[in-house]
Coordinates of C-alpha atoms in Angstrom, one line a residue:
Chain A
M167 CA 161.2 116.1 98.8
G168 CA 161.0 114.0 95.8
I169 CA 163.1 110.8 95.3
I170 CA 165.3 112.0 93.1
D171 CA 166.1 115.2 95.4
Q172 CA 166.6 112.6 98.2
E173 CA 169.1 110.0 96.3
E174 CA 170.8 113.5 95.3
S175 CA 171.1 114.5 98.8
E176 CA 172.4 111.1 100.0
I177 CA 174.6 111.0 97.2
I178 CA 176.0 114.6 98.2
R179 CA 176.2 113.5 102.0
L180 CA 178.2 110.2 101.2
L181 CA 180.6 111.8 99.1
T182 CA 181.1 115.1 101.5
D183 CA 181.2 113.1 104.8
N184 CA 183.8 110.9 103.3
A185 CA 185.9 113.7 101.4
G186 CA 188.6 113.5 103.5
I187 CA 189.6 109.9 103.0
I188 CA 188.8 110.2 99.1
H189 CA 191.2 113.4 99.0
K190 CA 194.1 111.7 101.0
L191 CA 193.7 108.6 98.9
C192 CA 193.8 110.7 95.5
F193 CA 197.1 112.3 96.8
M194 CA 198.9 108.8 97.7
Y195 CA 198.0 107.3 94.6
S196 CA 198.3 110.2 91.8
N197 CA 201.4 111.9 90.6
N198 CA 199.9 114.9 89.4
N199 CA 196.6 117.3 89.0
E200 CA 195.2 115.7 86.0
E201 CA 195.5 111.9 87.6
Y202 CA 193.9 113.4 91.0
K203 CA 191.4 114.7 89.2
D204 CA 190.5 111.5 87.1
L205 CA 191.0 109.3 90.2
K206 CA 188.6 111.5 92.7
Q207 CA 186.1 111.4 90.0
E208 CA 186.2 107.8 89.3
I209 CA 186.1 106.8 93.4
S210 CA 183.4 109.3 93.8
Y211 CA 181.8 107.6 90.7
Q212 CA 182.1 104.1 91.8
L213 CA 180.9 105.1 95.6
I214 CA 177.8 106.2 94.0
K215 CA 177.3 103.7 91.9
S216 CA 177.8 100.8 94.5
H217 CA 176.2 102.6 97.3
S218 CA 173.2 100.4 97.1
Q219 CA 175.5 97.1 97.8
F220 CA 176.1 98.8 101.2
K221 CA 175.2 96.4 104.0
A222 CA 174.6 97.9 107.6
D223 CA 176.6 95.3 109.1
S224 CA 179.7 97.1 109.0
K225 CA 180.8 100.6 109.4
L226 CA 180.3 103.0 106.4
S227 CA 183.6 104.5 106.5
T228 CA 185.3 101.2 106.7
W229 CA 182.9 100.1 103.1
V230 CA 184.1 103.7 101.8
Y231 CA 187.9 102.7 102.4
K232 CA 187.2 99.3 100.7
V233 CA 185.7 100.8 97.4
S234 CA 188.0 103.8 96.9
L235 CA 191.1 101.7 97.8
Y236 CA 189.8 99.1 95.3
T237 CA 189.1 101.7 92.8
A238 CA 192.5 103.4 93.2
L239 CA 194.1 99.9 92.6
S240 CA 192.4 99.0 89.4
F241 CA 191.7 102.1 87.9
I242 CA 194.8 104.3 88.6
K243 CA 196.5 103.7 85.2
R244 CA 193.2 104.1 83.3
K245 CA 192.3 107.7 82.4
P246 CA 188.4 108.0 82.0
R247 CA 188.3 110.7 79.3
A248 CA 184.7 110.3 78.5
Y249 CA 183.9 112.3 81.7
K250 CA 183.1 116.0 82.0
Q251 CA 186.2 117.7 83.5
L252 CA 186.1 119.6 86.7
D253 CA 186.9 123.0 85.8
D254 CA 186.7 124.5 89.2
V255 CA 189.4 126.9 89.1
S256 CA 189.8 127.9 92.8
N257 CA 189.6 124.2 93.5
K258 CA 192.4 123.5 90.8
L259 CA 194.9 125.8 92.1
A260 CA 194.2 124.8 95.8
I261 CA 195.0 121.1 94.4
E262 CA 198.5 122.3 92.9
D263 CA 199.7 124.3 95.7
E264 CA 199.0 121.2 97.9
F265 CA 200.3 118.8 95.7
D266 CA 203.8 120.1 96.5
E267 CA 203.5 119.7 100.1
W268 CA 202.1 115.9 99.7
N269 CA 204.9 115.1 97.7
T270 CA 207.4 116.0 100.1
I271 CA 205.4 114.1 102.7
L272 CA 204.7 110.9 100.8
L273 CA 208.0 111.2 98.4
Q274 CA 209.1 107.8 99.7
I275 CA 205.8 106.1 100.3
K276 CA 204.9 106.5 96.6
K277 CA 208.0 104.6 95.6
L278 CA 206.3 101.5 97.3
S279 CA 204.4 98.8 95.1
E280 CA 200.8 99.9 95.0
T281 CA 199.6 97.3 97.9
D282 CA 202.2 98.5 100.1
K283 CA 201.0 101.7 99.6
M284 CA 197.6 100.6 100.5
L285 CA 198.9 99.2 103.8
V286 CA 200.8 102.4 104.3
F287 CA 197.4 104.4 103.6
L288 CA 195.4 102.8 106.1
Y289 CA 198.4 103.0 108.7
L290 CA 198.7 106.7 108.1
E291 CA 194.9 106.8 108.7
D292 CA 195.0 105.1 112.0
K293 CA 193.2 102.0 111.3
S294 CA 193.9 99.3 113.6
Y295 CA 195.5 95.9 112.3
R296 CA 192.1 94.4 112.8
D297 CA 190.4 97.1 110.2
I298 CA 193.2 96.8 107.8
A299 CA 193.0 93.0 107.7
N300 CA 189.6 93.2 107.4
I301 CA 189.7 96.0 104.6
L302 CA 192.3 94.0 102.8
G303 CA 191.3 90.4 103.3
I304 CA 194.4 89.0 104.7
S305 CA 194.9 88.2 108.2
E306 CA 196.1 90.5 111.5
S307 CA 199.8 88.9 112.0
N308 CA 200.3 89.6 108.1
V309 CA 199.6 93.2 108.7
G310 CA 201.8 93.5 111.4
V311 CA 204.7 91.8 109.7
K312 CA 204.4 93.4 106.5
L313 CA 204.0 96.9 108.0
N314 CA 207.5 96.2 110.2
R315 CA 209.1 95.2 106.8
I316 CA 207.8 98.5 105.2
K317 CA 208.9 100.9 108.1
K318 CA 212.4 99.2 108.3
R319 CA 212.7 99.7 104.2
L320 CA 211.6 103.1 104.8
K321 CA 214.1 103.9 107.3
E322 CA 216.6 102.6 105.1
Y323 CA 215.6 105.3 102.5
F324 CA 215.9 108.3 104.6
R325 CA 219.1 107.0 106.0
E326 CA 220.4 106.8 102.4
E327 CA 218.9 110.3 101.4
Chain B
M65 CA 211.9 110.9 108.7
E66 CA 210.3 107.6 109.9
L67 CA 207.0 106.2 109.2
E68 CA 205.6 107.6 112.5
E69 CA 206.8 111.2 111.9
I70 CA 205.2 111.0 108.7
K71 CA 202.0 109.7 110.2
A72 CA 202.0 112.6 112.6
V73 CA 202.2 115.3 109.9
Y74 CA 199.8 113.6 107.7
Q75 CA 197.0 113.3 110.2
Q76 CA 197.7 117.3 110.8
K77 CA 197.0 118.0 106.8
K78 CA 193.6 119.5 106.6
S79 CA 191.6 117.7 103.4
I80 CA 189.8 119.9 100.6
G81 CA 186.2 118.7 100.6
Y82 CA 184.0 119.0 97.0
S83 CA 183.6 122.1 95.7
Q84 CA 179.9 122.5 94.3
D85 CA 180.8 122.1 90.7
E86 CA 182.7 118.6 91.5
L87 CA 179.3 117.6 93.2
D88 CA 177.1 118.8 90.2
S89 CA 180.1 117.1 87.7
I90 CA 179.8 113.9 89.6
Y91 CA 176.2 113.7 90.0
H92 CA 175.7 114.4 86.3
I93 CA 177.6 111.4 85.7
K94 CA 175.4 109.4 88.1
Q95 CA 172.4 110.4 86.2
Q96 CA 174.0 109.6 82.8
H97 CA 175.5 106.3 84.1
G98 CA 175.7 103.8 81.0
F99 CA 176.4 105.4 78.0
K100 CA 178.8 108.1 78.5
V101 CA 181.7 105.6 78.9
L102 CA 181.3 104.4 75.6
K103 CA 183.1 107.4 74.2
T104 CA 186.6 105.9 73.8
G105 CA 187.2 107.6 70.3
F106 CA 188.4 105.6 67.4
S107 CA 192.1 104.4 67.5
W108 CA 194.0 103.5 64.2
D109 CA 193.2 100.0 64.3
L110 CA 189.7 100.6 64.3
I111 CA 190.0 102.8 61.4
A112 CA 192.2 100.2 59.6
S113 CA 189.6 97.6 60.1
I114 CA 186.7 99.8 58.6
F115 CA 189.0 100.9 55.8
I116 CA 189.8 97.1 55.0
A117 CA 186.1 96.3 55.2
T118 CA 185.1 98.8 53.1
I119 CA 187.6 98.0 50.4
F120 CA 186.7 94.5 50.4
I121 CA 182.9 95.7 50.1
V122 CA 183.5 97.9 47.1
L123 CA 185.7 95.2 45.4
L124 CA 183.0 92.6 46.0
Q125 CA 180.6 94.9 44.2
Y126 CA 182.9 95.7 41.1
L127 CA 183.2 91.9 40.9
D128 CA 179.7 91.4 40.8
L129 CA 179.9 88.0 42.0
R130 CA 176.7 85.8 42.7
T131 CA 177.9 86.2 46.7
S132 CA 179.3 89.6 46.4
V133 CA 175.8 91.0 48.4
F134 CA 175.9 88.2 51.0
W135 CA 179.6 88.8 51.8
S136 CA 179.3 92.4 51.5
I137 CA 176.4 92.3 54.4
C138 CA 178.6 89.7 56.3
M139 CA 181.8 92.0 56.3
A140 CA 179.5 95.0 57.3
V141 CA 177.9 92.8 60.4
L142 CA 181.6 91.6 61.5
V143 CA 182.9 95.3 61.6
V144 CA 179.8 96.7 63.3
Q145 CA 179.9 94.0 66.3
H146 CA 184.0 94.8 66.1
I147 CA 183.1 98.6 66.5
L148 CA 180.7 97.6 69.5
F149 CA 183.3 95.3 71.1
Y150 CA 185.5 97.9 70.8
L151 CA 183.8 100.9 72.3
L152 CA 181.9 99.0 74.9
Q153 CA 185.1 97.7 76.4
N154 CA 185.1 100.7 79.4
Y155 CA 181.5 100.1 80.0
F156 CA 182.2 96.3 80.5
I157 CA 185.2 96.7 82.8
R158 CA 183.7 99.2 84.9
K159 CA 180.2 96.9 84.9
L160 CA 182.3 93.8 85.9
N161 CA 184.3 95.5 88.8
T162 CA 182.3 94.5 91.7
F163 CA 183.2 95.3 95.5
E164 CA 182.9 92.3 97.3
N165 CA 183.5 92.0 101.3
N166 CA 187.2 93.0 101.1
I167 CA 189.9 94.1 98.3
S168 CA 191.1 90.4 98.0
L169 CA 187.8 89.2 97.3
S170 CA 186.9 92.0 95.2
L171 CA 190.0 91.2 93.0
K172 CA 189.1 87.6 92.8
E173 CA 185.4 88.4 91.5
S174 CA 186.4 90.9 89.2
I175 CA 189.2 88.8 87.6
T176 CA 186.7 85.7 87.2
K177 CA 184.2 88.1 85.5
L178 CA 186.9 89.6 83.4
R179 CA 187.8 86.0 82.2
G180 CA 184.5 85.1 81.3
L181 CA 184.0 88.4 79.3
L182 CA 187.6 87.6 77.5
W183 CA 186.2 84.2 76.6
F184 CA 183.1 86.0 75.3
Y185 CA 185.4 87.9 73.0
R186 CA 187.0 84.8 71.9
L187 CA 184.2 82.8 71.3
W188 CA 181.4 85.1 69.9
P189 CA 183.1 86.5 66.5
A190 CA 183.8 82.6 66.0
I191 CA 180.2 81.9 66.6
L192 CA 179.0 84.6 64.3
S193 CA 181.5 83.7 61.4
T194 CA 180.5 80.1 61.6
T195 CA 176.9 81.0 61.6
L196 CA 177.1 83.4 58.8
Y197 CA 179.3 80.9 56.9
S198 CA 176.4 78.0 57.6
I199 CA 173.8 80.5 56.1
Y200 CA 176.2 80.7 53.1
L201 CA 176.4 77.1 52.6
V202 CA 172.6 76.7 52.8
Q203 CA 171.8 79.8 50.6
F204 CA 174.3 79.2 47.7
S205 CA 175.1 75.2 48.0
P206 CA 178.3 75.8 46.6
E207 CA 179.9 73.0 45.1
L208 CA 182.5 71.9 47.7
T209 CA 183.6 68.6 49.2
I210 CA 183.1 68.3 53.0
G211 CA 186.8 68.8 53.6
Y212 CA 187.1 72.0 52.0
I213 CA 184.0 73.3 53.6
L214 CA 185.1 72.2 57.3
L215 CA 188.5 73.6 56.3
I216 CA 187.1 77.2 55.1
G217 CA 185.0 77.2 58.0
I218 CA 187.5 76.9 60.6
L219 CA 189.6 79.3 58.9
I220 CA 187.0 81.9 59.0
A221 CA 186.4 81.1 62.6
I222 CA 189.8 81.3 63.8
S223 CA 190.9 84.1 61.8
V224 CA 187.7 86.4 62.8
A225 CA 187.8 85.4 66.5
G226 CA 191.7 86.0 66.7
L227 CA 191.7 89.4 64.9
S228 CA 188.3 90.5 66.9
N229 CA 190.0 89.4 70.2
I230 CA 193.5 91.2 69.4
V231 CA 191.9 94.1 68.1
S232 CA 188.8 95.1 70.4
A233 CA 189.8 93.3 73.6
V234 CA 192.9 95.4 74.1
L235 CA 191.6 97.3 77.2
V236 CA 189.9 94.3 79.1
R237 CA 193.1 92.2 78.8
K238 CA 195.1 95.0 79.9
H239 CA 192.7 95.3 82.7
Y240 CA 192.5 91.7 83.5
Q241 CA 196.4 91.2 83.7
K242 CA 196.6 94.4 85.7
L243 CA 194.1 92.6 88.4
I244 CA 195.8 89.3 88.4
L245 CA 199.4 91.0 89.3
L246 CA 197.6 92.8 92.0
K247 CA 195.8 89.7 93.3
E248 CA 199.5 88.1 93.3
E249 CA 200.9 91.1 94.9
L250 CA 198.2 90.8 97.5
E251 CA 198.5 87.6 98.2
S252 CA 202.4 88.1 98.7
L253 CA 201.3 90.0 101.6
S254 CA 199.7 86.6 103.5
D255 CA 203.5 84.9 102.6

């Protein structure tokens, strides 16, 4: 296997192994099919680009969370037009169908601020407070306090509805 | 529905993976990393600056002054620089967004780098226009007092730098401000 083939297969493995994280994060941070596609492409691109920076002293999945969340945070409003659009029709339809379902589940969460959304995403992904603190760069105790506040706020939202 | 209930539903949801088309497309981007992101398209302000520069150059040639060719070349150089700055913004933003140990550090690092880039946007046009003006002084030795030479030089440098910064650093400045807001928001989590 040549160097390019090996690199390509590593990239494909990186993306396919972490497709779940990327997919759910894109639904959390996008409001329509176009935004979903742009964000998915941007996250994938950034993961591939910074793959060489990954250090084996942490888990690969934790690194994927860091890069993906940071990309979602900083790139969500920017729409890269230069990229070749993803034209797979079957995938597009599947995403459109799924959007309605996700929007029902995440409706109130999507109204939160970008950073609160990030906390909730990691909580929904069943990450421990320690992992969340490590990914975001804040203390564990602050994660707990902030998540409790968000839970209370969401409870009020649902009560009002 | 409470967050715990959402979590239960959320974790049962299946994920869509990557289709072969998506993988091909993303790998294609990786292979062409770099200049693909330059294509941001022309905006009205860029077209306006090219239009003004063209009129300026035509007028200079029509007047046929001793310095017409020199100032026409200067104008063309400034416009080319302006176009390059404008088109390179997306590339620079991507290039300067780095991933550090955590999101907080990544934001801080990217903000520092973008701040540096904004200073480059501010200073380089001023340096370039001052250099061109100095060449003009040496080449044509105009009969001006030192006071006038300095005044004109400063005015040219400030106006070129100001215009270039306003028009060609739009995306960088927007992105920079957004990162600052995110950093402040993230810091508020630590309150």
